[in-house]
mmCIF file of C-alpha atoms in Angstrom:
data_model
loop_
_atom_site.group_PDB
_atom_site.id
_atom_site.type_symbol
_atom_site.label_atom_id
_atom_site.label_comp_id
_atom_site.label_asym_id
_atom_site.label_seq_id
_atom_site.Cartn_x
_atom_site.Cartn_y
_atom_site.Cartn_z
ATOM 1 C CA ALA A 22 0.025 -0.047 0.012
ATOM 2 C CA ALA A 23 1.030 3.568 -0.678
ATOM 3 C CA TYR A 24 1.316 5.904 2.220
ATOM 4 C CA ALA A 25 0.923 9.607 1.966
ATOM 5 C CA SER A 26 4.126 11.752 2.246
ATOM 6 C CA ASN A 27 4.989 15.393 2.108
ATOM 7 C CA LEU A 28 7.456 16.053 -0.675
ATOM 8 C CA TYR A 29 9.304 19.386 -1.236
ATOM 9 C CA TRP A 30 10.910 20.628 -4.382
ATOM 10 C CA GLY A 31 14.436 21.760 -3.891
ATOM 11 C CA LYS A 32 17.686 21.987 -5.841
ATOM 12 C CA GLY A 33 20.265 21.480 -3.068
ATOM 13 C CA GLY A 34 22.278 24.033 -4.919
ATOM 14 C CA ALA A 35 21.842 24.553 -8.614
ATOM 15 C CA SER A 36 25.041 22.649 -9.560
ATOM 16 C CA ALA A 37 23.797 19.579 -7.615
ATOM 17 C CA ASN A 38 20.652 19.070 -9.428
ATOM 18 C CA PRO A 39 20.463 21.270 -12.543
ATOM 19 C CA ASP A 40 18.040 19.297 -14.772
ATOM 20 C CA ASN A 41 14.738 20.922 -13.387
ATOM 21 C CA LEU A 42 12.925 17.558 -14.094
ATOM 22 C CA TRP A 43 9.825 16.604 -12.088
ATOM 23 C CA THR A 44 10.934 12.986 -12.854
ATOM 24 C CA THR A 45 14.290 13.311 -11.080
ATOM 25 C CA ALA A 46 13.897 11.958 -7.482
ATOM 26 C CA ALA A 47 16.979 13.920 -6.403
ATOM 27 C CA ASN A 48 15.058 17.143 -6.962
ATOM 28 C CA TRP A 49 12.682 16.091 -4.189
ATOM 29 C CA TYR A 50 13.115 16.313 -0.357
ATOM 30 C CA THR A 51 11.044 14.662 2.432
ATOM 31 C CA ASP A 52 11.511 17.715 4.707
ATOM 32 C CA ALA A 53 11.231 21.413 4.251
ATOM 33 C CA GLY A 54 14.789 21.980 5.561
ATOM 34 C CA GLU A 55 16.204 19.983 2.541
ATOM 35 C CA THR A 56 18.195 17.493 4.510
ATOM 36 C CA THR A 57 16.690 14.148 3.219
ATOM 37 C CA VAL A 58 16.425 13.328 -0.522
ATOM 38 C CA SER A 59 13.285 11.425 -1.422
ATOM 39 C CA ALA A 60 13.604 7.927 -2.859
ATOM 40 C CA SER A 61 10.962 8.627 -5.492
ATOM 41 C CA VAL A 62 9.099 11.427 -7.253
ATOM 42 C CA PRO A 63 5.584 12.283 -6.009
ATOM 43 C CA LEU A 64 2.998 9.483 -6.008
ATOM 44 C CA ALA A 65 -0.807 9.932 -6.180
ATOM 45 C CA THR A 66 -1.088 10.033 -2.251
ATOM 46 C CA ASP A 67 1.613 12.578 -1.801
ATOM 47 C CA ASP A 68 1.299 16.305 -0.875
ATOM 48 C CA VAL A 69 3.716 18.454 -2.911
ATOM 49 C CA PHE A 70 5.219 21.811 -1.733
ATOM 50 C CA PHE A 71 7.141 24.443 -3.676
ATOM 51 C CA ASN A 72 9.757 24.846 -2.351
ATOM 52 C CA THR A 73 12.108 23.725 0.478
ATOM 53 C CA THR A 74 12.804 26.560 2.783
ATOM 54 C CA PRO A 75 16.493 27.053 1.594
ATOM 55 C CA ASP A 76 15.154 27.346 -2.022
ATOM 56 C CA ASN A 77 12.189 29.409 -1.236
ATOM 57 C CA ALA A 78 13.276 32.048 -3.780
ATOM 58 C CA LEU A 79 14.256 29.561 -6.446
ATOM 59 C CA GLY A 80 11.179 29.562 -8.590
ATOM 60 C CA GLY A 81 11.617 28.973 -12.357
ATOM 61 C CA THR A 82 10.405 26.276 -14.786
ATOM 62 C CA ILE A 83 9.836 22.605 -13.751
ATOM 63 C CA SER A 84 9.863 20.289 -16.844
ATOM 64 C CA VAL A 85 7.183 17.639 -16.872
ATOM 65 C CA THR A 86 8.345 14.892 -19.406
ATOM 66 C CA GLY A 87 5.560 12.349 -18.614
ATOM 67 C CA ASN A 88 2.285 11.911 -16.891
ATOM 68 C CA ILE A 89 2.485 12.901 -13.212
ATOM 69 C CA THR A 90 0.318 12.566 -10.070
ATOM 70 C CA ALA A 91 0.009 14.108 -6.575
ATOM 71 C CA ASN A 92 -2.678 14.384 -3.911
ATOM 72 C CA SER A 93 -2.148 18.197 -3.542
ATOM 73 C CA LEU A 94 -0.010 21.165 -4.498
ATOM 74 C CA THR A 95 0.990 24.098 -2.210
ATOM 75 C CA PHE A 96 2.944 27.002 -3.482
ATOM 76 C CA ASN A 97 5.055 28.978 -0.975
ATOM 77 C CA THR A 98 7.833 30.148 -3.411
ATOM 78 C CA SER A 99 8.157 33.871 -3.315
ATOM 79 C CA VAL A 100 8.850 34.009 -7.070
ATOM 80 C CA ALA A 101 6.977 32.566 -10.061
ATOM 81 C CA THR A 102 6.828 28.807 -10.551
ATOM 82 C CA THR A 103 5.827 27.070 -13.844
ATOM 83 C CA LEU A 104 5.121 23.429 -14.615
ATOM 84 C CA SER A 105 5.929 23.051 -18.312
ATOM 85 C CA GLN A 106 5.111 20.031 -20.475
ATOM 86 C CA GLY A 107 7.058 21.166 -23.489
ATOM 87 C CA SER A 108 5.719 20.274 -26.881
ATOM 88 C CA SER A 109 3.794 17.125 -25.889
ATOM 89 C CA THR A 110 0.481 16.967 -24.058
ATOM 90 C CA ARG A 111 0.832 15.487 -20.436
ATOM 91 C CA THR A 112 -1.620 14.590 -17.815
ATOM 92 C CA PHE A 113 -1.412 15.670 -14.219
ATOM 93 C CA THR A 114 -3.872 13.672 -12.007
ATOM 94 C CA LEU A 115 -4.543 15.605 -8.964
ATOM 95 C CA GLY A 116 -6.194 14.118 -5.803
ATOM 96 C CA GLY A 117 -8.642 15.548 -3.342
ATOM 97 C CA GLY A 118 -6.102 17.829 -1.622
ATOM 98 C CA GLY A 119 -6.379 20.356 -4.427
ATOM 99 C CA ILE A 120 -4.237 23.392 -4.751
ATOM 100 C CA THR A 121 -3.240 26.211 -2.261
ATOM 101 C CA VAL A 122 -1.235 29.349 -3.096
ATOM 102 C CA ASN A 123 -0.112 30.861 0.183
ATOM 103 C CA SER A 124 0.178 34.602 0.903
ATOM 104 C CA GLY A 125 3.459 36.037 -0.576
ATOM 105 C CA ALA A 126 3.797 33.350 -3.257
ATOM 106 C CA GLY A 127 4.622 34.249 -6.815
ATOM 107 C CA ASN A 128 2.541 33.302 -9.862
ATOM 108 C CA ALA A 129 1.808 29.631 -10.268
ATOM 109 C CA THR A 130 1.341 28.284 -13.858
ATOM 110 C CA LEU A 131 0.326 24.740 -14.834
ATOM 111 C CA GLY A 132 0.984 24.269 -18.501
ATOM 112 C CA THR A 133 2.555 26.544 -21.049
ATOM 113 C CA SER A 134 1.348 25.816 -24.542
ATOM 114 C CA THR A 135 -1.398 24.611 -26.715
ATOM 115 C CA ALA A 136 -0.345 21.049 -26.251
ATOM 116 C CA SER A 137 -0.504 21.722 -22.500
ATOM 117 C CA LEU A 138 -0.749 20.025 -19.118
ATOM 118 C CA LEU A 139 -4.179 18.627 -18.577
ATOM 119 C CA VAL A 140 -4.952 18.882 -14.877
ATOM 120 C CA GLU A 141 -7.414 16.048 -14.197
ATOM 121 C CA ALA A 142 -9.244 15.999 -10.934
ATOM 122 C CA SER A 143 -9.686 12.458 -9.556
ATOM 123 C CA ALA A 144 -11.768 13.567 -6.498
ATOM 124 C CA SER A 145 -13.716 16.676 -5.363
ATOM 125 C CA GLN A 146 -11.307 19.355 -4.056
ATOM 126 C CA THR A 147 -10.659 23.049 -3.487
ATOM 127 C CA TRP A 148 -8.181 25.505 -5.149
ATOM 128 C CA THR A 149 -7.445 28.499 -2.992
ATOM 129 C CA ASN A 150 -5.362 31.542 -3.895
ATOM 130 C CA ASN A 151 -4.397 33.384 -0.767
ATOM 131 C CA ALA A 152 -1.878 35.570 -2.677
ATOM 132 C CA THR A 153 -1.909 38.766 -4.762
ATOM 133 C CA THR A 154 -0.702 36.865 -7.809
ATOM 134 C CA THR A 155 -2.234 34.577 -10.361
ATOM 135 C CA LEU A 156 -2.909 30.765 -10.194
ATOM 136 C CA ASN A 157 -3.305 29.774 -13.909
ATOM 137 C CA SER A 158 -4.089 26.218 -15.229
ATOM 138 C CA ARG A 159 -4.308 26.150 -18.914
ATOM 139 C CA ARG A 160 -6.602 23.004 -18.798
ATOM 140 C CA LEU A 161 -8.853 21.486 -16.138
ATOM 141 C CA GLY A 162 -10.936 18.337 -16.443
ATOM 142 C CA ALA A 163 -12.303 15.518 -14.391
ATOM 143 C CA SER A 164 -10.274 12.323 -14.426
ATOM 144 C CA ASN A 165 -11.372 8.964 -15.907
ATOM 145 C CA THR A 166 -10.207 7.460 -12.644
ATOM 146 C CA ALA A 167 -12.677 9.361 -10.545
ATOM 147 C CA THR A 168 -15.383 7.187 -8.817
ATOM 148 C CA GLY A 169 -18.101 9.570 -9.748
ATOM 149 C CA PRO A 170 -18.860 13.239 -10.449
ATOM 150 C CA VAL A 171 -16.207 15.709 -9.415
ATOM 151 C CA THR A 172 -16.738 19.169 -7.979
ATOM 152 C CA VAL A 173 -13.792 21.688 -7.914
ATOM 153 C CA THR A 174 -14.353 24.695 -5.578
ATOM 154 C CA LEU A 175 -12.430 27.763 -6.464
ATOM 155 C CA ASN A 176 -11.588 30.445 -3.843
ATOM 156 C CA ALA A 177 -9.839 33.618 -4.897
ATOM 157 C CA ALA A 178 -9.261 34.508 -1.157
ATOM 158 C CA SER A 179 -7.264 37.691 -1.526
ATOM 159 C CA THR A 180 -6.621 40.078 -4.604
ATOM 160 C CA GLY A 181 -5.131 37.373 -6.742
ATOM 161 C CA THR A 182 -6.865 35.515 -9.465
ATOM 162 C CA ILE A 183 -7.572 31.930 -10.555
ATOM 163 C CA SER A 184 -7.649 31.502 -14.269
ATOM 164 C CA PHE A 185 -8.156 28.896 -17.059
ATOM 165 C CA SER A 186 -6.811 29.526 -20.495
ATOM 166 C CA LEU A 187 -8.460 26.688 -22.326
ATOM 167 C CA ALA A 188 -11.781 24.954 -21.882
ATOM 168 C CA VAL A 189 -12.823 23.326 -18.603
ATOM 169 C CA THR A 190 -14.226 19.893 -19.491
ATOM 170 C CA ASP A 191 -15.640 16.564 -18.175
ATOM 171 C CA SER A 192 -13.373 13.518 -18.261
ATOM 172 C CA PRO A 193 -11.761 12.573 -21.490
ATOM 173 C CA ASP A 194 -14.060 9.458 -21.837
ATOM 174 C CA THR A 195 -16.984 11.858 -20.944
ATOM 175 C CA THR A 196 -18.175 9.320 -18.237
ATOM 176 C CA LYS A 197 -17.243 11.600 -15.125
ATOM 177 C CA LYS A 198 -18.972 15.030 -15.089
ATOM 178 C CA LEU A 199 -17.156 17.998 -13.623
ATOM 179 C CA ALA A 200 -18.770 20.756 -11.661
ATOM 180 C CA LEU A 201 -17.462 24.239 -10.605
ATOM 181 C CA VAL A 202 -18.282 26.118 -7.401
ATOM 182 C CA ILE A 203 -17.093 29.660 -7.145
ATOM 183 C CA ASP A 204 -16.742 30.704 -3.472
ATOM 184 C CA SER A 205 -14.246 33.440 -3.304
ATOM 185 C CA ALA A 206 -13.583 35.230 -0.036
ATOM 186 C CA GLY A 207 -11.440 37.954 -1.507
ATOM 187 C CA THR A 208 -11.757 40.475 -4.177
ATOM 188 C CA GLY A 209 -9.819 38.464 -6.905
ATOM 189 C CA ASN A 210 -11.743 36.950 -9.686
ATOM 190 C CA VAL A 211 -12.065 33.563 -11.364
ATOM 191 C CA SER A 212 -11.803 33.632 -15.161
ATOM 192 C CA MET A 213 -12.378 31.020 -17.852
ATOM 193 C CA VAL A 214 -12.984 30.815 -21.617
ATOM 194 C CA THR A 215 -15.882 28.954 -23.260
ATOM 195 C CA SER A 216 -16.106 25.572 -21.569
ATOM 196 C CA THR A 217 -17.915 22.272 -21.994
ATOM 197 C CA PHE A 218 -18.129 20.671 -18.486
ATOM 198 C CA THR A 219 -21.648 19.442 -17.798
ATOM 199 C CA GLY A 220 -21.828 19.031 -14.007
ATOM 200 C CA GLY A 221 -23.149 22.457 -13.386
ATOM 201 C CA LEU A 222 -21.799 25.853 -12.193
ATOM 202 C CA PHE A 223 -22.543 27.549 -8.746
ATOM 203 C CA VAL A 224 -21.327 31.132 -8.352
ATOM 204 C CA LYS A 225 -21.885 31.209 -4.600
ATOM 205 C CA ARG A 226 -19.645 34.170 -3.620
ATOM 206 C CA GLY A 227 -17.215 36.429 -5.632
ATOM 207 C CA LEU A 228 -16.736 37.183 -9.349
ATOM 208 C CA LEU A 229 -16.542 34.884 -12.309
ATOM 209 C CA SER A 230 -15.414 36.242 -15.715
ATOM 210 C CA SER A 231 -16.193 34.164 -18.791
ATOM 211 C CA SER A 232 -15.661 34.730 -22.434
ATOM 212 C CA GLY A 233 -18.520 32.311 -23.466
ATOM 213 C CA ASN A 234 -20.615 29.436 -22.433
ATOM 214 C CA MET A 235 -20.111 28.452 -18.826
ATOM 215 C CA GLY A 236 -20.294 24.733 -19.414
ATOM 216 C CA GLY A 237 -23.311 22.759 -20.498
ATOM 217 C CA GLY A 238 -25.045 22.277 -17.283
ATOM 218 C CA SER A 239 -27.184 24.444 -14.851
ATOM 219 C CA VAL A 240 -25.808 27.841 -13.684
ATOM 220 C CA LEU A 241 -26.839 29.123 -10.248
ATOM 221 C CA LEU A 242 -25.926 32.682 -9.194
ATOM 222 C CA GLY A 243 -26.013 33.603 -5.431
ATOM 223 C CA ASP A 244 -26.361 31.837 -2.265
ATOM 224 C CA THR A 245 -29.699 31.002 -0.517
ATOM 225 C CA SER A 246 -28.558 32.558 2.653
ATOM 226 C CA GLY A 247 -26.234 35.305 3.812
ATOM 227 C CA SER A 248 -25.401 38.588 2.106
ATOM 228 C CA ASN A 249 -22.279 37.804 0.084
ATOM 229 C CA ASP A 250 -22.072 39.260 -3.404
ATOM 230 C CA ALA A 251 -22.063 36.838 -6.406
ATOM 231 C CA ARG A 252 -21.394 38.223 -9.800
ATOM 232 C CA ILE A 253 -20.833 36.959 -13.436
ATOM 233 C CA HIS A 254 -19.049 39.169 -15.996
ATOM 234 C CA LEU A 255 -19.466 37.988 -19.587
ATOM 235 C CA THR A 256 -16.949 39.248 -22.155
ATOM 236 C CA GLY A 257 -18.646 37.194 -24.993
ATOM 237 C CA ILE A 258 -21.907 35.431 -25.831
ATOM 238 C CA ALA A 259 -23.228 32.608 -23.499
ATOM 239 C CA THR A 260 -26.321 30.549 -24.008
ATOM 240 C CA ASN A 261 -26.535 29.231 -20.454
ATOM 241 C CA ASN A 262 -29.814 29.742 -18.534
ATOM 242 C CA ILE A 263 -28.945 31.412 -15.223
ATOM 243 C CA THR A 264 -30.955 30.849 -12.097
ATOM 244 C CA VAL A 265 -30.651 33.755 -9.594
ATOM 245 C CA GLN A 266 -30.915 32.686 -6.061
ATOM 246 C CA ALA A 267 -31.896 34.971 -3.143
#
């Protein structure tokens, strides 16, 4: 059986591990202090942190040369961090731990080109941006390996944003529906392009910007209790029916 571990990205000095490959075990440590090198790269049960404390200001581009997994991602790095898949499409299967960008962290970018890194949610999860910077995932979808429908809750908790550059989708085999919940505690917005996910959209709190159709399911705007603002800003044409809740 696989047991969950915390794994920290760190270079141990640029000359020690200069390849910047996710698939190099020597780039991963089992402690934030960067004293013990991991025996393996992150597994599906592991929680991943960027970076170790000694390399907190390292940042840069991490090359993804194959399909990867993790239970969660946490960004503490004070400068920008990018996961780049190069010219080939790769899959990043992300478990129920979701993504957290902590206060003071730089931009976090998942995927860098049209080929892109497809982030597939294998379980319901929350993505929270506590920083003033941007969390950008070029692609998001449900995973074929999910046991049922998947809900991803998005929380722009400060002034930073959460954005998707390409369509948000159901699973590649279309059997697992993806739903989005916008529940932002801060003033930052969530933005996406025309998308095809069919599990539904609930803008409970905060601002969603969209350039077109907000998936193919139901769209709910506003919570049924409390006095939080919930807004949708359309920059293009959408054919969704929107139900406004008190």
